[in-house]
PDB file of C-alpha atoms in Angstrom:
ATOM      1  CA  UNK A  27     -18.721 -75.927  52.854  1.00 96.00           C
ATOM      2  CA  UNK A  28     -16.653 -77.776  55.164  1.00 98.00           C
ATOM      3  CA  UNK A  29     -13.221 -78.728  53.568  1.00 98.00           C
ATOM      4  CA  UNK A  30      -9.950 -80.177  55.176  1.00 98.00           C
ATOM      5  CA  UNK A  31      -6.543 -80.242  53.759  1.00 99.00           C
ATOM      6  CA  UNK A  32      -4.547 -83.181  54.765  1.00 98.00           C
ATOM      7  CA  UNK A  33      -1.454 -85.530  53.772  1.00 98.00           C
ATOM      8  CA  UNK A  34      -1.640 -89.123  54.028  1.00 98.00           C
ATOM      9  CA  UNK A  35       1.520 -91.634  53.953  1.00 99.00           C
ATOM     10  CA  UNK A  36       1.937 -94.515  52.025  1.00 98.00           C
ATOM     11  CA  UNK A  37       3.394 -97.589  53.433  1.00 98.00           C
ATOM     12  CA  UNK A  38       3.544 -98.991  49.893  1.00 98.00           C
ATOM     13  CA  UNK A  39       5.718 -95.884  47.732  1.00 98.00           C
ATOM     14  CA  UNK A  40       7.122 -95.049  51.264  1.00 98.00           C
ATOM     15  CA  UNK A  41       6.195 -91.244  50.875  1.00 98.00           C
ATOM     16  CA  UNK A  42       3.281 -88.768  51.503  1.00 98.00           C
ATOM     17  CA  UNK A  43       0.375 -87.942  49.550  1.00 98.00           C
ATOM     18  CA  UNK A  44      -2.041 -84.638  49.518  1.00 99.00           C
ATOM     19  CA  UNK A  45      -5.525 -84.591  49.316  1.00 99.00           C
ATOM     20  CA  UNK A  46      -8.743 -82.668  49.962  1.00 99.00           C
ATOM     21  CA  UNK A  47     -11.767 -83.739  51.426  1.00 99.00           C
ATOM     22  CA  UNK A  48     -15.060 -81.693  50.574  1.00 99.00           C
ATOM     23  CA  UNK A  49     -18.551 -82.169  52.999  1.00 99.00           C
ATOM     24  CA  UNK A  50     -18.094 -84.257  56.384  1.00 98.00           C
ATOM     25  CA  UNK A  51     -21.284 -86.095  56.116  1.00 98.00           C
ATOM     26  CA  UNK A  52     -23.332 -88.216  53.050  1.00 98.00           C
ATOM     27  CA  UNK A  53     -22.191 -91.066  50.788  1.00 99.00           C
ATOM     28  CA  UNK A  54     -18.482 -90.696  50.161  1.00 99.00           C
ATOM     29  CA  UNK A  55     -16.644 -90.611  47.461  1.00 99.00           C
ATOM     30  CA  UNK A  56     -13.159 -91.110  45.958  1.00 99.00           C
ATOM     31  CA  UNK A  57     -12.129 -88.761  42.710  1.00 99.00           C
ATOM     32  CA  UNK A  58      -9.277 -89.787  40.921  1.00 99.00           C
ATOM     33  CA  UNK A  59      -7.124 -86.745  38.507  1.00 98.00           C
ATOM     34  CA  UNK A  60      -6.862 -86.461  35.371  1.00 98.00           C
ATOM     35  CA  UNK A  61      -3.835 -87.467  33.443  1.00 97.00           C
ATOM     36  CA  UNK A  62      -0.990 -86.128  35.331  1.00 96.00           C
ATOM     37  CA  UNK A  63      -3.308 -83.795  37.501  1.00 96.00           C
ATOM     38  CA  UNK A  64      -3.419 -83.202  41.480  1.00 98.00           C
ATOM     39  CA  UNK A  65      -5.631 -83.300  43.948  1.00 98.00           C
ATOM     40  CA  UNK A  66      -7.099 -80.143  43.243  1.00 98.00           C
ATOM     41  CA  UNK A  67      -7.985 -80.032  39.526  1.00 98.00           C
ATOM     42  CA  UNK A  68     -11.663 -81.236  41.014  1.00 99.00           C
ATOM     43  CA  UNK A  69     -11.829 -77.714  42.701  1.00 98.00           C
ATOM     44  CA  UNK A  70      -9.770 -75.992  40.013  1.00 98.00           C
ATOM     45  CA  UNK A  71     -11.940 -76.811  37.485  1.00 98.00           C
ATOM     46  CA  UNK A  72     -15.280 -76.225  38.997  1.00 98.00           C
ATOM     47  CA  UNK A  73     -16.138 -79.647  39.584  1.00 99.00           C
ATOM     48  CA  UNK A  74     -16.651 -79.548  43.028  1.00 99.00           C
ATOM     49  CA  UNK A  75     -18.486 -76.480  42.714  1.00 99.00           C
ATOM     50  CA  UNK A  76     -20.883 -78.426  40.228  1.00 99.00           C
ATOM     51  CA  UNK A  77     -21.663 -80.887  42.963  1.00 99.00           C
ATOM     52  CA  UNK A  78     -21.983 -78.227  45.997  1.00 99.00           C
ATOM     53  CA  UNK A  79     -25.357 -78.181  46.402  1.00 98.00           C
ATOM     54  CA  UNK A  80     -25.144 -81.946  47.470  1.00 99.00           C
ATOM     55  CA  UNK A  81     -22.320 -81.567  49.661  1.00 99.00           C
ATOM     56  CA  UNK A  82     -23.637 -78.165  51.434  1.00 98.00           C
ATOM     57  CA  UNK A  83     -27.169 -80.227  52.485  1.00 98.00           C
ATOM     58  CA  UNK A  84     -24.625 -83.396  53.709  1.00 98.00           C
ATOM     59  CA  UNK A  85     -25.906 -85.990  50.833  1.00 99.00           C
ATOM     60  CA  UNK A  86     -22.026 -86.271  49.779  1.00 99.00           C
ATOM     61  CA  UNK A  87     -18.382 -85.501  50.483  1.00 99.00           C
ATOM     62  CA  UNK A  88     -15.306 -85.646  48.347  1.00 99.00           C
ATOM     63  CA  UNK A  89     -11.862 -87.418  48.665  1.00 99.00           C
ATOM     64  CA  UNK A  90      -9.762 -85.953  45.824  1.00 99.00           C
ATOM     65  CA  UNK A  91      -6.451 -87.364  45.790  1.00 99.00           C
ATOM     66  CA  UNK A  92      -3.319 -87.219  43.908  1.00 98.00           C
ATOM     67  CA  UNK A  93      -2.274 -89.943  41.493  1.00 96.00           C
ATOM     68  CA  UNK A  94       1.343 -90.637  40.101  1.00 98.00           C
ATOM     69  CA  UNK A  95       0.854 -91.010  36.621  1.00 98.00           C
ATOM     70  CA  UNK A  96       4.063 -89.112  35.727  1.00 97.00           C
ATOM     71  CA  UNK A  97       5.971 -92.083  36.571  1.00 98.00           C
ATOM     72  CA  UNK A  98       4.109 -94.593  35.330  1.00 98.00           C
ATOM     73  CA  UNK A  99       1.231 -94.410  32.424  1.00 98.00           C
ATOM     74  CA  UNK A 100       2.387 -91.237  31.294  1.00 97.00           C
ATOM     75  CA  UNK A 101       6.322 -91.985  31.470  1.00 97.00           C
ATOM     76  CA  UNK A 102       6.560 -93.653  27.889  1.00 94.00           C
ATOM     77  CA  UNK A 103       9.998 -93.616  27.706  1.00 95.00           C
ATOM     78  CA  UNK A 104      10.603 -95.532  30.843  1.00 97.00           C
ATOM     79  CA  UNK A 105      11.055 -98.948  32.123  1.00 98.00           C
ATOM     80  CA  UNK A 106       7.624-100.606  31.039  1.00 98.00           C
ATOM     81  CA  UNK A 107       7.787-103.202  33.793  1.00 99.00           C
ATOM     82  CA  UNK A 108       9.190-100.635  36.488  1.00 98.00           C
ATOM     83  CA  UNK A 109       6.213 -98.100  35.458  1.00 98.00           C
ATOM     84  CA  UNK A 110       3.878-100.561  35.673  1.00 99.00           C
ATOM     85  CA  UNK A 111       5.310-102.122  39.329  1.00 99.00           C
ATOM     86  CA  UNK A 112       4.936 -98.283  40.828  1.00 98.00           C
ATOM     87  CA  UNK A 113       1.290 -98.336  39.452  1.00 98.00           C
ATOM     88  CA  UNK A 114       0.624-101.555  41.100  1.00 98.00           C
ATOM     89  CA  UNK A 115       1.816 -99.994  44.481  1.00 99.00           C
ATOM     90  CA  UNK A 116       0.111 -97.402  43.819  1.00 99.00           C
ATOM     91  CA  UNK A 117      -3.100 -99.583  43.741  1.00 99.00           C
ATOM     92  CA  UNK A 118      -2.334-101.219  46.801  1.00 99.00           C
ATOM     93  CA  UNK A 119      -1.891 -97.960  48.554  1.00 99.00           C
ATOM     94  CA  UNK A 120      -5.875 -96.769  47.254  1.00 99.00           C
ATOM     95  CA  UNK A 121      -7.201-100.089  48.068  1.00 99.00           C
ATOM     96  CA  UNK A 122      -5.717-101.272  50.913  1.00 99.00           C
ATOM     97  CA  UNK A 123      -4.019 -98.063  52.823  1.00 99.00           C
ATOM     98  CA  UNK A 124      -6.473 -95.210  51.529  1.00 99.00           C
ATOM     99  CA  UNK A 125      -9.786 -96.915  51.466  1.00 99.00           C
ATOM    100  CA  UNK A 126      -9.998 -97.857  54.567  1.00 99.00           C
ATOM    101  CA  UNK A 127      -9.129 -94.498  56.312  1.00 99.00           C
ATOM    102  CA  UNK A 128     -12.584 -93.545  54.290  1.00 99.00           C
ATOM    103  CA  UNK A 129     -14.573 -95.773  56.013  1.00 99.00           C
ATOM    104  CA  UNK A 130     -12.969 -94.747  59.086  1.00 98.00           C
ATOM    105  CA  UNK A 131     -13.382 -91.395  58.775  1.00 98.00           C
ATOM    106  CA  UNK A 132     -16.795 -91.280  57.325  1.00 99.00           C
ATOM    107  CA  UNK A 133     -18.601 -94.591  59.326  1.00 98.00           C
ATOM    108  CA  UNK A 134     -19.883 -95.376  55.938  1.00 98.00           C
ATOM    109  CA  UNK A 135     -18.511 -98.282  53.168  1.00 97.00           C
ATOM    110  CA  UNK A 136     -21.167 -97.340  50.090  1.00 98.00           C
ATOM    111  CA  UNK A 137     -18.356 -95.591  48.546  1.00 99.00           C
ATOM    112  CA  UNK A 138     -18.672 -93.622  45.175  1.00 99.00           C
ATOM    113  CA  UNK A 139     -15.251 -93.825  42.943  1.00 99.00           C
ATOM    114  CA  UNK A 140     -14.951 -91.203  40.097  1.00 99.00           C
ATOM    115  CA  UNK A 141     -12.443 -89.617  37.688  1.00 99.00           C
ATOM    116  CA  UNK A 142     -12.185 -88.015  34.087  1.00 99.00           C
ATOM    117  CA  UNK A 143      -9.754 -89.072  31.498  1.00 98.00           C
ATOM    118  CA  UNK A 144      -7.293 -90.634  33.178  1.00 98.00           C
ATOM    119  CA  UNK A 145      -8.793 -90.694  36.506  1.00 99.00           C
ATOM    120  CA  UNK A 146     -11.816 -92.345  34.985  1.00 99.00           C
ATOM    121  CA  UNK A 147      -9.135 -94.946  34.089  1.00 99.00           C
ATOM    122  CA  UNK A 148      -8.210 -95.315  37.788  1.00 99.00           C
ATOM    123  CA  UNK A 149     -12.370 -95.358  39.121  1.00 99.00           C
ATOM    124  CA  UNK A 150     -12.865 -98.153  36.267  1.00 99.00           C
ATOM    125  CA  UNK A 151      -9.446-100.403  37.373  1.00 99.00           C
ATOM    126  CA  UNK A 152     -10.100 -99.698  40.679  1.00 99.00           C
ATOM    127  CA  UNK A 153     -13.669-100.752  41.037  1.00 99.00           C
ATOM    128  CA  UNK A 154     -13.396-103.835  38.335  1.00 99.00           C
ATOM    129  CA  UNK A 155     -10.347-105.419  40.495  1.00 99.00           C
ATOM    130  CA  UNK A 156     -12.102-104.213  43.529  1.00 99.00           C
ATOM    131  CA  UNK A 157     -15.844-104.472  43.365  1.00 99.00           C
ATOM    132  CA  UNK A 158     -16.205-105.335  46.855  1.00 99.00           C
ATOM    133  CA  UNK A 159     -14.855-101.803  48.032  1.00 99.00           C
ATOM    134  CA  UNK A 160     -17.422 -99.695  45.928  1.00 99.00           C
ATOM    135  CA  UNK A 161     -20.895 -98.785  45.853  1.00 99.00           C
ATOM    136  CA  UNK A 162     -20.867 -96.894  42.396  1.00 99.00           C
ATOM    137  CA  UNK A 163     -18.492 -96.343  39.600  1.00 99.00           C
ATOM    138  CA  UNK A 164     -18.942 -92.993  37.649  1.00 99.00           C
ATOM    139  CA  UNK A 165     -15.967 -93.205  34.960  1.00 99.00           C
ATOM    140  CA  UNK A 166     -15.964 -90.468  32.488  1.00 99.00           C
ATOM    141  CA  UNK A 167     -13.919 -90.641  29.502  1.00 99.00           C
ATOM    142  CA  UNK A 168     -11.644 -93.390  30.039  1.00 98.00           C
ATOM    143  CA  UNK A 169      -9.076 -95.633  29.017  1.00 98.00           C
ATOM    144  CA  UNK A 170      -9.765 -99.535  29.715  1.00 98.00           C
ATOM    145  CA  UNK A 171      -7.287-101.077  27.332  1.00 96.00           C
ATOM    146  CA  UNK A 172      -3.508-100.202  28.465  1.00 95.00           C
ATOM    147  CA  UNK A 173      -2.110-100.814  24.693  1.00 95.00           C
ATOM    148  CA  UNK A 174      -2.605 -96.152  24.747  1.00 93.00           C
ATOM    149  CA  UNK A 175       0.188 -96.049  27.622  1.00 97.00           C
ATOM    150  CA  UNK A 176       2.180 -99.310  27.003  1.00 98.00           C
ATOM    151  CA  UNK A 177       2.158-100.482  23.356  1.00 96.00           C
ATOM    152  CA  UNK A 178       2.357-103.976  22.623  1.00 96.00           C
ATOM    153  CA  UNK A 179       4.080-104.690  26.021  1.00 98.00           C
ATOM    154  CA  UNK A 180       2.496-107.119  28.391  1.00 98.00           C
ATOM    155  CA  UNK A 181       3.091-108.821  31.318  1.00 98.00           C
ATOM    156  CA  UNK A 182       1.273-109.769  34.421  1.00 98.00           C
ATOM    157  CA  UNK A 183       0.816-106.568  35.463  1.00 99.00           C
ATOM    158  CA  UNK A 184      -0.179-104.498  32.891  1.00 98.00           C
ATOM    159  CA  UNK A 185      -2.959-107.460  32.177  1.00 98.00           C
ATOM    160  CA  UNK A 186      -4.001-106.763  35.983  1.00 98.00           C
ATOM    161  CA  UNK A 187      -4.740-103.223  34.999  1.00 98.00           C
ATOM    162  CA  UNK A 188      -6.712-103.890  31.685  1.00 98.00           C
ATOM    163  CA  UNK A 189     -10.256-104.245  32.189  1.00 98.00           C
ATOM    164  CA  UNK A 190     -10.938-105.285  28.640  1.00 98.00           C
ATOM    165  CA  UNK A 191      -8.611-108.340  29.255  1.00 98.00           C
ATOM    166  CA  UNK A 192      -8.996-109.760  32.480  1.00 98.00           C
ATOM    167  CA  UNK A 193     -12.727-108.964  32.564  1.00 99.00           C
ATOM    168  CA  UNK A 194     -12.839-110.543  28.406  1.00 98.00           C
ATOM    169  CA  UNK A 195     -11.645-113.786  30.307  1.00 98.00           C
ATOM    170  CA  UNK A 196     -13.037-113.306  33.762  1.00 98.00           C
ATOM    171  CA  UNK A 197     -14.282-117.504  34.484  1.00 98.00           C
ATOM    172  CA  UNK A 198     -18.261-117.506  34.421  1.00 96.00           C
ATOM    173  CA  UNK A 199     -18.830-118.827  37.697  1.00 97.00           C
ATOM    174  CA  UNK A 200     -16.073-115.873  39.397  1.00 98.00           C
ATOM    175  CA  UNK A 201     -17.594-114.516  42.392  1.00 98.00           C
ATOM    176  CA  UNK A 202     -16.915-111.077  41.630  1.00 99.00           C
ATOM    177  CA  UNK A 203     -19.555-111.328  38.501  1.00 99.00           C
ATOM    178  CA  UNK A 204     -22.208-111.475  41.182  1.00 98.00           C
ATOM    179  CA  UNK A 205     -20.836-108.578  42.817  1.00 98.00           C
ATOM    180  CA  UNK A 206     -20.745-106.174  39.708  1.00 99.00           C
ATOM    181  CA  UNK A 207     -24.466-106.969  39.190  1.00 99.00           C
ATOM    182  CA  UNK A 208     -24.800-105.756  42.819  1.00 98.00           C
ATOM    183  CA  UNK A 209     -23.370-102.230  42.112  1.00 99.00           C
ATOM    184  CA  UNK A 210     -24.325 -99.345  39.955  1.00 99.00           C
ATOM    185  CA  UNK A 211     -22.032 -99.120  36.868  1.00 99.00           C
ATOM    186  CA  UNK A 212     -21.351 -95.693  35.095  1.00 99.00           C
ATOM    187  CA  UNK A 213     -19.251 -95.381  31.831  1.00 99.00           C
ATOM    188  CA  UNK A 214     -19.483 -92.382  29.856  1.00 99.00           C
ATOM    189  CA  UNK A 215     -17.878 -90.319  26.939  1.00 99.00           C
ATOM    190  CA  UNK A 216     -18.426 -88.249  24.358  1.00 99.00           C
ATOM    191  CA  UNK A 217     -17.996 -88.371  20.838  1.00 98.00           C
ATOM    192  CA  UNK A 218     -16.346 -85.339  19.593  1.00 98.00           C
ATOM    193  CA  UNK A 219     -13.180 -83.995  20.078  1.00 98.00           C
ATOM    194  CA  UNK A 220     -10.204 -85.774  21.853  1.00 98.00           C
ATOM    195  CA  UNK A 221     -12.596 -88.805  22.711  1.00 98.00           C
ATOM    196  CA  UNK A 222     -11.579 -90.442  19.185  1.00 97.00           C
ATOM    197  CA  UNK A 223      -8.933 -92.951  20.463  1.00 96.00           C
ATOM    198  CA  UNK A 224     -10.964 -93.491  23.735  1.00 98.00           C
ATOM    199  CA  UNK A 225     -14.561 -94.519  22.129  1.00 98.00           C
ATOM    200  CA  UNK A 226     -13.131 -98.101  20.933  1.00 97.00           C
ATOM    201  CA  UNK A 227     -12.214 -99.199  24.614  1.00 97.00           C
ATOM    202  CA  UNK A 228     -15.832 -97.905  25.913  1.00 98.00           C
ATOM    203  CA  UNK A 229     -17.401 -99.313  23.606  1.00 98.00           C
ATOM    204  CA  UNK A 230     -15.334-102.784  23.934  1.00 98.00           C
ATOM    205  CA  UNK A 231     -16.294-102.758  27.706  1.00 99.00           C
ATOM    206  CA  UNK A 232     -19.839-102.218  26.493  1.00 99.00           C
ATOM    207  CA  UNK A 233     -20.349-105.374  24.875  1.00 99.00           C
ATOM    208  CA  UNK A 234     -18.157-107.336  27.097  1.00 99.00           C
ATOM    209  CA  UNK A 235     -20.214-106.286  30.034  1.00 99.00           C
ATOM    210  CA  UNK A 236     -23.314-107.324  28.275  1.00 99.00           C
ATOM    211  CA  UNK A 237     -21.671-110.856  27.510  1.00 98.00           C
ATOM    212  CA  UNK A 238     -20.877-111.231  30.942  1.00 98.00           C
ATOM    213  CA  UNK A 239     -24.505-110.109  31.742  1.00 98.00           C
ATOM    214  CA  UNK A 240     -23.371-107.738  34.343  1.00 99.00           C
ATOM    215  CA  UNK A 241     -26.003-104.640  33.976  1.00 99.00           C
ATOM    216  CA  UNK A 242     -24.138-101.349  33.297  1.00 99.00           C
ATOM    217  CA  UNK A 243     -24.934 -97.746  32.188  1.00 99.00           C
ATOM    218  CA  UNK A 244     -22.773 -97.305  29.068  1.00 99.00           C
ATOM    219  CA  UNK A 245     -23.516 -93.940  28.036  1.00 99.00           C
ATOM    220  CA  UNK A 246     -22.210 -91.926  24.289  1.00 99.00           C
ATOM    221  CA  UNK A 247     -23.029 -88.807  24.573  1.00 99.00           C
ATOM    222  CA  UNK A 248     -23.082 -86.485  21.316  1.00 98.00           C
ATOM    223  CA  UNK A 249     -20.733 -85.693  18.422  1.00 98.00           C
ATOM    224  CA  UNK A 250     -20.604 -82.096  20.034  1.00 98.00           C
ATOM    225  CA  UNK A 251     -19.400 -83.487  23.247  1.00 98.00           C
ATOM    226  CA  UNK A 252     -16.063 -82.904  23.995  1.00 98.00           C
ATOM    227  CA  UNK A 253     -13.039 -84.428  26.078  1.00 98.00           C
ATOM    228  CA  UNK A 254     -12.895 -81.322  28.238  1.00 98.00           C
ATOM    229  CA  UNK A 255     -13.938 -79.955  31.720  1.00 98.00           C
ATOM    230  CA  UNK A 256     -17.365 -78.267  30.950  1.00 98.00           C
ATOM    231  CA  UNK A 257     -18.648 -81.527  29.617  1.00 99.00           C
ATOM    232  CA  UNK A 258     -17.700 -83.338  32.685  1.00 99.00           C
ATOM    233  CA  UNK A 259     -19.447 -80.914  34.822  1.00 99.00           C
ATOM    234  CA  UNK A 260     -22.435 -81.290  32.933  1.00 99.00           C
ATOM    235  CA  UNK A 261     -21.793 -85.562  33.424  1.00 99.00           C
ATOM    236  CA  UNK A 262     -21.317 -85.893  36.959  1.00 99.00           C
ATOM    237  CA  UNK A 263     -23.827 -83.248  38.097  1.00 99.00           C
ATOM    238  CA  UNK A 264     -26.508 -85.652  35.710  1.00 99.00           C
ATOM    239  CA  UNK A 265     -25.140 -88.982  37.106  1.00 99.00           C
ATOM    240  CA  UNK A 266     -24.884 -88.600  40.575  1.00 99.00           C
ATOM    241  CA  UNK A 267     -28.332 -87.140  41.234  1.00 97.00           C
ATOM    242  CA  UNK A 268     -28.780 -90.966  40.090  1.00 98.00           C
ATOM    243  CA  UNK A 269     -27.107 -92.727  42.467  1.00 98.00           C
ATOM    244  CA  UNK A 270     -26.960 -90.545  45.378  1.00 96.00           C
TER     245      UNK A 270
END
């Protein structure tokens, strides 16, 4: 399997990030960490060895980057509108530094973006403020409602990064309604352990997808199905023979 280790800079934090890239050929795709993970918790954790078959015969390549949740979701004792300012460069570095350098690299724009927990928190903010850079969303287990990481605090910013509120009051005539119903739209989780406090949001972002009558996958798996790696494998190895 080809693979390349490689550091990318960020105009927007003003420092360098790691990342791995997995396959040189196929549909791309963009995999967001974990809570607090790195770059190579996809590899670490078998993931990428899940999906090898696929990259091996050149129907898909991995971009597994790092994310900075430390300082922002995950820092609760912090500075709620500093945390959430470093998210929103953050944001601006995927969609407007790190994006494009896919494309470039790969000649292709029908990007996948994916994560678990957390980083299926990232794939589903990402890809609801940004439908027009995404072919697919795969989100597995994640948060949509920021109350988890932030409490009762609010502010422009944190309501930027909560799909259950700005999509809840997304006009009916926005032009990005017609581009969700373009894409393929994957939300999954379980229902057993450590999904508890997760099931509400998916299931929030069920209905108000359906309101909005943008078509999406919403998919609750079983009561034995558990917030943990071995489940995910068995996820994204069943989704993305879907969409690939």
């Amino acid at each position: 399997m080809y693979t390349e280790y490689k550091k990318d800079y960020s105009n927007h934090l003003g420092r360098e990030f790691e990342f791995k890239r997995y396959g040189n050929s196929g549909k791309p795709c963009l995999v967001f960490p974990p809570q607090d993970g790195r770059y190579h918790n996809y590899e670490d954790f078998k993931m990428v060895e899940t999906l090898s078959d696929y990259i091996e015969r050149g129907e898909l390549q991995l971009f597994c980057v790092d994310s900075i949740d430390s300082e922002t979701w995950s820092d609760r004792n912090g500075n709620p509108r500093e945390r959430i300012e470093k998210q929103e460069k953050w944001f601006k570095y995927m969609s407007e530094e790190f994006i494009p350098k896919i494309y470039e690299w790969t000649g292709r724009q029908d990007l996948i973006v994916t994560g678990c927990s957390m980083g299926g928190s990232h794939a589903g903010i990402l890809f609801f403020r940004r439908p027009d850079l995404f072919e697919t969303l795969i989100s597995l287990s994640g948060a949509y409602n920021p109350s988890m990481f932030f409490g009762d605090y609010m502010d422009n910013l944190v309501y930027d990064n909560s799909p259950v509120h700005f999509l809840k009051n997304m006009p009916s005539d926005h032009y990005y309604l017609d581009l969700y119903r373009q894409k393929n739209i994957i939300i999954c989780i379980g229902q057993g352990a450590w999904e508890e406090d997760l099931i509400p949001g998916n299931k929030e972002m069920e209905i108000i997808l359906k309101e909005k009558n943008v078509p999406a996958w919403v998919d609750f798996w079983g009561y034995d199905v558990v917030h943990d790696w071995n489940w995910w494998q068995v996820q994204i190895r069943y989704f993305m023979k879907k969409v690939l």
